[in-house]
């Protein structure tokens, strides 16, 4: 009889050690599933490698037939994409089949065409648009200090807010008789009956009731400053409200460009800073310690996260309210997917969850999915 046969405990220890070695060995371990890395594809425009005569990091001039400084976009229920140009002065529609047509603007600067076909209208510095399911378009005609509407059925253009002259007046009355000063952004609520506008130089966010036509101020008192958390929004200062968007719970988000911050107004009218330190930088992580650098535009996704075009950081970031974090999802600092951006401005979340990005400096539209 061997010594081992007289000590069965040794067999047990040997068996346990062997089993542990097998299950912990990399050769036998099951690899984790690959991460679902989104893809960034070009919807309109060219890859940087095909942009002749210019470094891929420098701005180029658009070629004939291409977009000229696109700034904002939106979709209707028929999957038509609408795009406004800042410098180009045109409004385009791309249908679900990929056909791109100009539907408004002749490329010149002006303030003409109301009451007639949008194709004959002129604009001055369009920054973004909001589209209804029926294809009605609301356009921030920024340097004309007004909101223009293109009727989705007739194609007729009109001014629904502003007089064409800079100023601040009209709260409580018809928006068509009110004055604004550099109206930079328009955004619809979920029921498409309220239009929120960023009245930049008046340092206010105003709301237009599309049923009554009346305009009121919902945030900002006209003074420059950082609002105190928990204060009444329409009695608080703002630095420079550049863009606005409203989530499914009627929380209103306000993006401030030189304020380098994201504010939120709750349905009861209270304001608070939810992301950004107020100083330019590129840090990500905890939202109130994160940094922006001249953020330009924002959109809300299906989970009520806020997608932000962080202009001078050349990236797209996501603010997750539930986690209280800010993360980079495209552009500078993101390895996968790899896609360089130059002055990203517009962002729009499609109903399928895709994020569409206006890569303004490259005269392109990208899709992140």
Coordinates of C-alpha atoms in Angstrom, one line a residue:
X1 CA 0.0 0.0 0.0
X2 CA 1.3 3.4 -1.0
X3 CA 1.5 6.3 1.3
X4 CA -1.2 8.2 -0.8
X5 CA -3.6 5.3 -0.4
X6 CA -3.4 5.6 3.3
X7 CA -4.1 9.4 3.1
X8 CA -7.2 10.0 0.9
X9 CA -7.3 13.7 2.0
X10 CA -4.2 14.2 -0.3
X11 CA -6.2 13.0 -3.3
X12 CA -8.9 15.5 -2.5
X13 CA -6.5 18.4 -2.2
X14 CA -4.8 17.4 -5.5
X15 CA -8.1 17.2 -7.3
X16 CA -9.2 20.6 -6.0
X17 CA -5.9 22.2 -7.0
X18 CA -6.1 20.7 -10.5
X19 CA -9.7 21.9 -11.0
X20 CA -8.8 25.4 -9.9
X21 CA -5.9 25.5 -12.3
X22 CA -8.1 24.4 -15.2
X23 CA -10.9 26.9 -14.5
X24 CA -8.5 29.8 -13.9
X25 CA -6.3 29.2 -17.0
X26 CA -6.7 31.8 -19.8
X27 CA -6.7 29.0 -22.4
X28 CA -9.9 27.6 -21.0
X29 CA -11.6 30.9 -20.1
X30 CA -14.6 32.0 -22.2
X31 CA -13.7 35.5 -23.7
X32 CA -16.2 38.3 -22.9
X33 CA -18.5 39.4 -25.8
X34 CA -17.1 42.2 -28.0
X35 CA -18.3 45.6 -27.1
X36 CA -21.0 47.1 -29.3
X37 CA -19.0 49.9 -30.8
X38 CA -21.1 52.4 -32.8
X39 CA -20.2 53.4 -36.3
X40 CA -19.9 56.9 -37.6
X41 CA -20.8 57.1 -41.3
X42 CA -21.0 60.0 -43.7
X43 CA -24.5 60.8 -44.8
X44 CA -23.7 63.9 -46.9
X45 CA -20.2 65.1 -47.8
X46 CA -16.8 63.6 -48.5
X47 CA -14.3 61.7 -46.4
X48 CA -11.4 63.9 -45.3
X49 CA -9.0 61.8 -47.4
X50 CA -10.8 63.0 -50.6
X51 CA -10.7 66.7 -49.7
X52 CA -8.0 67.8 -52.1
X53 CA -5.7 70.8 -51.5
X54 CA -6.4 71.1 -47.8
X55 CA -5.1 69.5 -44.7
X56 CA -7.6 67.2 -43.1
X57 CA -7.4 69.4 -40.0
X58 CA -8.2 72.6 -41.8
X59 CA -11.5 74.0 -43.1
X60 CA -12.1 73.7 -46.8
X61 CA -14.5 75.4 -49.2
X62 CA -17.5 73.4 -50.3
X63 CA -17.5 72.3 -53.9
X64 CA -20.4 73.0 -56.3
X65 CA -23.6 71.1 -55.3
X66 CA -22.4 70.5 -51.8
X67 CA -23.5 71.9 -48.4
X68 CA -22.1 75.3 -47.4
X69 CA -21.6 75.6 -43.7
X70 CA -24.6 73.5 -42.5
X71 CA -25.6 74.3 -39.0
X72 CA -28.8 72.5 -38.0
X73 CA -31.1 69.6 -39.1
X74 CA -34.3 67.8 -38.3
X75 CA -36.6 65.1 -39.5
X76 CA -40.3 64.7 -40.2
X77 CA -42.4 61.5 -39.9
X78 CA -41.6 60.5 -43.5
X79 CA -37.9 60.3 -42.8
X80 CA -37.1 63.5 -44.8
X81 CA -34.1 65.2 -43.4
X82 CA -34.1 69.0 -43.4
X83 CA -30.8 71.0 -43.2
X84 CA -30.2 74.8 -42.8
X85 CA -27.0 76.5 -43.8
X86 CA -25.4 79.4 -42.0
X87 CA -23.3 80.9 -44.8
X88 CA -25.0 79.2 -47.7
X89 CA -28.4 80.7 -46.8
X90 CA -30.4 77.7 -48.1
X91 CA -32.7 75.0 -46.7
X92 CA -32.3 71.5 -48.1
X93 CA -34.4 68.4 -47.9
X94 CA -33.0 64.9 -48.3
X95 CA -35.7 62.2 -48.7
X96 CA -35.5 58.6 -47.5
X97 CA -33.9 57.6 -50.8
X98 CA -31.0 59.9 -50.4
X99 CA -32.1 62.6 -52.9
X100 CA -31.0 66.1 -51.9
X101 CA -33.0 69.1 -53.0
X102 CA -33.0 72.8 -52.1
X103 CA -36.4 73.9 -50.9
X104 CA -35.8 77.4 -49.6
X105 CA -33.3 80.3 -50.0
X106 CA -31.4 81.4 -53.1
X107 CA -28.0 81.7 -51.3
X108 CA -28.1 85.4 -50.8
X109 CA -28.6 87.3 -47.5
X110 CA -31.8 89.2 -46.9
X111 CA -35.2 89.1 -45.3
X112 CA -37.7 88.6 -48.1
X113 CA -40.3 86.2 -49.3
X114 CA -43.0 86.0 -46.6
X115 CA -46.3 85.0 -48.0
X116 CA -44.8 83.3 -51.0
X117 CA -43.0 80.1 -52.0
X118 CA -40.1 79.4 -49.6
X119 CA -37.9 78.8 -52.7
X120 CA -37.9 82.5 -53.3
X121 CA -37.2 83.5 -49.7
X122 CA -33.9 84.9 -48.3
X123 CA -32.4 84.4 -44.9
X124 CA -29.6 85.8 -42.8
X125 CA -27.6 83.5 -40.6
X126 CA -29.9 80.5 -40.0
X127 CA -28.7 78.5 -37.0
X128 CA -31.1 75.6 -36.7
X129 CA -34.6 74.3 -37.3
X130 CA -37.3 72.3 -35.7
X131 CA -39.5 70.0 -37.8
X132 CA -42.9 68.6 -37.0
X133 CA -44.1 65.1 -38.1
X134 CA -46.1 66.8 -40.8
X135 CA -43.1 68.6 -42.3
X136 CA -43.7 72.1 -41.0
X137 CA -40.4 73.8 -40.4
X138 CA -39.6 76.4 -37.8
X139 CA -36.3 78.1 -38.5
X140 CA -34.2 80.4 -36.4
X141 CA -33.3 83.2 -38.8
X142 CA -30.8 84.5 -36.4
X143 CA -29.5 87.8 -37.8
X144 CA -33.0 88.7 -38.9
X145 CA -34.0 88.3 -35.2
X146 CA -37.0 86.1 -36.0
X147 CA -38.6 82.7 -36.4
X148 CA -39.7 81.7 -39.9
X149 CA -42.1 78.9 -40.7
X150 CA -42.3 76.9 -43.9
X151 CA -45.7 75.2 -44.2
X152 CA -45.1 71.5 -45.0
X153 CA -48.1 71.2 -47.3
X154 CA -48.1 74.5 -49.2
X155 CA -44.4 75.4 -49.1
X156 CA -45.4 79.0 -48.1
X157 CA -43.0 80.9 -45.8
X158 CA -44.0 83.3 -43.1
X159 CA -42.6 85.0 -40.0
X160 CA -44.3 83.8 -36.8
X161 CA -42.1 85.5 -34.2
X162 CA -40.1 88.7 -34.4
X163 CA -40.3 91.8 -36.6
X164 CA -36.9 91.6 -38.3
X165 CA -35.4 94.2 -35.9
X166 CA -33.4 93.6 -32.8
X167 CA -34.9 94.5 -29.4
X168 CA -36.7 93.1 -26.4
X169 CA -40.5 93.5 -26.2
X170 CA -43.8 91.7 -26.4
X171 CA -43.9 89.3 -23.5
X172 CA -47.5 88.3 -22.9
X173 CA -48.6 89.4 -26.4
X174 CA -48.4 88.0 -29.9
X175 CA -45.0 86.6 -30.9
X176 CA -45.3 88.2 -34.3
X177 CA -45.2 91.6 -32.8
X178 CA -42.5 90.9 -30.2
X179 CA -38.8 91.7 -30.7
X180 CA -35.8 89.4 -30.2
X181 CA -32.0 89.9 -30.4
X182 CA -30.0 87.2 -32.1
X183 CA -32.5 84.4 -32.0
X184 CA -30.1 81.4 -32.1
X185 CA -32.1 78.2 -31.5
X186 CA -35.6 76.9 -31.8
X187 CA -36.8 73.6 -30.2
X188 CA -40.3 72.0 -30.0
X189 CA -41.7 70.1 -27.1
X190 CA -42.9 66.5 -27.4
X191 CA -46.5 67.5 -28.3
X192 CA -45.3 70.1 -30.9
X193 CA -47.5 72.9 -29.5
X194 CA -44.8 74.9 -27.8
X195 CA -41.7 76.4 -29.4
X196 CA -38.7 77.3 -27.1
X197 CA -36.3 79.9 -28.4
X198 CA -32.8 81.0 -27.3
X199 CA -32.9 84.8 -27.3
X200 CA -29.1 85.2 -27.1
X201 CA -28.4 88.9 -26.6
X202 CA -31.4 89.4 -24.5
X203 CA -30.1 86.6 -22.3
X204 CA -33.4 84.9 -22.1
X205 CA -35.2 81.7 -23.1
X206 CA -38.7 82.4 -24.4
X207 CA -41.6 80.2 -25.2
X208 CA -44.1 80.6 -28.0
X209 CA -47.4 78.9 -27.6
X210 CA -48.2 77.8 -31.1
X211 CA -51.9 77.6 -30.5
X212 CA -52.4 81.1 -29.0
X213 CA -49.4 82.7 -30.7
X214 CA -48.4 84.3 -27.4
X215 CA -44.7 84.6 -26.2
X216 CA -43.4 84.5 -22.6
X217 CA -40.0 84.4 -20.9
X218 CA -39.3 81.1 -19.1
X219 CA -35.7 81.7 -18.1
X220 CA -33.4 84.7 -17.8
X221 CA -34.0 88.2 -16.5
X222 CA -31.8 90.0 -19.1
X223 CA -28.8 90.3 -16.8
X224 CA -25.5 88.5 -17.2
X225 CA -24.5 86.1 -14.6
X226 CA -24.5 82.5 -13.3
X227 CA -28.0 81.6 -11.9
X228 CA -28.3 80.3 -8.3
X229 CA -29.3 76.7 -8.0
X230 CA -33.0 76.4 -7.0
X231 CA -33.8 80.0 -8.0
X232 CA -36.8 81.0 -10.1
X233 CA -35.6 80.7 -13.7
X234 CA -37.3 83.7 -15.2
X235 CA -35.9 85.9 -12.4
X236 CA -32.3 84.6 -12.7
X237 CA -29.4 85.9 -14.8
X238 CA -27.9 83.9 -17.7
X239 CA -24.5 84.3 -19.4
X240 CA -25.4 83.5 -23.0
X241 CA -28.2 81.0 -23.7
X242 CA -27.1 79.5 -27.0
X243 CA -29.3 76.5 -27.4
X244 CA -32.4 74.9 -25.8
X245 CA -34.1 71.5 -25.8
X246 CA -36.8 69.9 -23.7
X247 CA -37.0 66.3 -22.5
X248 CA -39.9 63.9 -22.1
X249 CA -40.5 65.0 -18.5
X250 CA -40.7 68.7 -19.5
X251 CA -37.3 69.6 -18.1
X252 CA -35.8 72.4 -20.2
X253 CA -32.1 72.3 -20.9
X254 CA -30.2 75.5 -21.7
X255 CA -26.7 75.4 -23.1
X256 CA -24.4 78.4 -22.6
X257 CA -21.5 78.9 -25.0
X258 CA -19.2 81.2 -23.1
X259 CA -20.7 80.1 -19.9
X260 CA -19.3 76.6 -20.7
X261 CA -22.2 75.0 -18.8
X262 CA -25.5 73.1 -19.1
X263 CA -28.4 74.4 -17.0
X264 CA -31.8 72.8 -16.4
X265 CA -35.2 74.3 -15.7
X266 CA -37.6 71.9 -14.0
X267 CA -41.3 72.0 -14.7
X268 CA -41.9 74.1 -11.6
X269 CA -39.7 76.8 -13.0
X270 CA -36.6 76.3 -10.9
X271 CA -33.1 76.5 -12.5
X272 CA -29.9 74.7 -11.7
X273 CA -26.5 74.0 -13.3
X274 CA -26.2 70.3 -14.0
X275 CA -22.9 70.1 -16.0
X276 CA -19.8 72.1 -16.5
X277 CA -17.6 74.2 -14.3
X278 CA -18.1 77.5 -16.1
X279 CA -14.5 77.4 -17.3
X280 CA -13.2 76.2 -20.7
X281 CA -11.6 72.8 -20.7
X282 CA -12.0 69.2 -21.9
X283 CA -12.3 67.2 -18.7
X284 CA -15.0 64.5 -18.7
X285 CA -16.4 62.4 -15.8
X286 CA -18.6 63.7 -13.0
X287 CA -20.9 66.2 -14.6
X288 CA -20.2 69.2 -12.4
X289 CA -16.5 68.7 -12.7
X290 CA -16.6 68.2 -16.5
X291 CA -15.5 71.0 -18.8
X292 CA -16.8 72.3 -22.1
X293 CA -15.3 74.7 -24.6
X294 CA -17.8 76.9 -26.5
X295 CA -20.6 74.3 -26.8
X296 CA -23.0 75.1 -29.6
X297 CA -26.0 72.9 -29.7
X298 CA -27.8 70.1 -28.0
X299 CA -30.5 67.4 -28.4
X300 CA -32.3 64.9 -26.2
X301 CA -32.1 61.1 -26.8
X302 CA -34.8 58.5 -26.0
X303 CA -33.4 58.0 -22.5
X304 CA -33.5 61.7 -21.8
X305 CA -29.7 62.0 -22.0
X306 CA -28.5 65.3 -23.4
X307 CA -26.2 65.1 -26.5
X308 CA -24.0 68.2 -26.9
X309 CA -21.9 69.5 -29.8
X310 CA -18.8 70.7 -27.9
X311 CA -17.5 73.1 -30.6
X312 CA -13.9 74.1 -29.7
X313 CA -13.2 70.7 -28.2
X314 CA -14.1 69.2 -31.6
X315 CA -16.2 66.4 -30.1
X316 CA -19.7 65.2 -29.3
X317 CA -20.5 64.5 -25.6
X318 CA -23.3 62.9 -23.7
X319 CA -24.7 64.1 -20.3
X320 CA -26.3 61.3 -18.4
X321 CA -28.6 62.8 -15.8
X322 CA -29.2 59.5 -14.0
X323 CA -25.5 58.8 -13.5
X324 CA -24.5 62.5 -13.3
X325 CA -21.7 62.0 -15.8
X326 CA -20.4 63.5 -19.0
X327 CA -18.7 61.2 -21.6
X328 CA -17.2 61.8 -25.1
X329 CA -18.9 59.7 -27.8
X330 CA -17.3 61.1 -31.0
X331 CA -14.5 63.3 -32.1
X332 CA -11.4 64.4 -30.1
X333 CA -10.5 61.9 -27.4
X334 CA -12.6 59.0 -28.8
X335 CA -10.7 56.1 -30.4
X336 CA -13.8 54.1 -31.5
X337 CA -15.3 55.1 -33.7
X338 CA -12.5 57.3 -35.0
X339 CA -13.8 60.4 -36.8
X340 CA -12.3 63.8 -36.8
X341 CA -14.6 66.8 -36.4
X342 CA -14.2 70.5 -37.2
X343 CA -16.5 73.0 -35.5
X344 CA -19.4 70.5 -34.9
X345 CA -22.6 72.5 -34.5
X346 CA -25.9 70.7 -34.9
X347 CA -27.0 67.5 -33.3
X348 CA -30.3 65.7 -33.7
X349 CA -31.5 62.3 -32.4
X350 CA -33.5 60.3 -34.8
X351 CA -36.4 58.1 -33.7
X352 CA -34.3 55.0 -34.3
X353 CA -31.7 56.2 -31.8
X354 CA -29.2 57.4 -34.3
X355 CA -27.4 60.6 -33.6
X356 CA -27.0 62.9 -36.6
X357 CA -24.1 65.4 -36.4
X358 CA -23.5 68.5 -38.4
X359 CA -19.8 68.6 -38.9
X360 CA -19.9 72.3 -40.0
X361 CA -16.2 72.9 -40.7
X362 CA -16.1 69.9 -43.0
X363 CA -19.5 70.7 -44.6
X364 CA -20.7 67.2 -43.8
X365 CA -23.5 65.4 -42.0
X366 CA -22.6 62.3 -40.0
X367 CA -24.6 59.5 -38.5
X368 CA -23.6 57.8 -35.3
X369 CA -25.3 54.5 -34.7

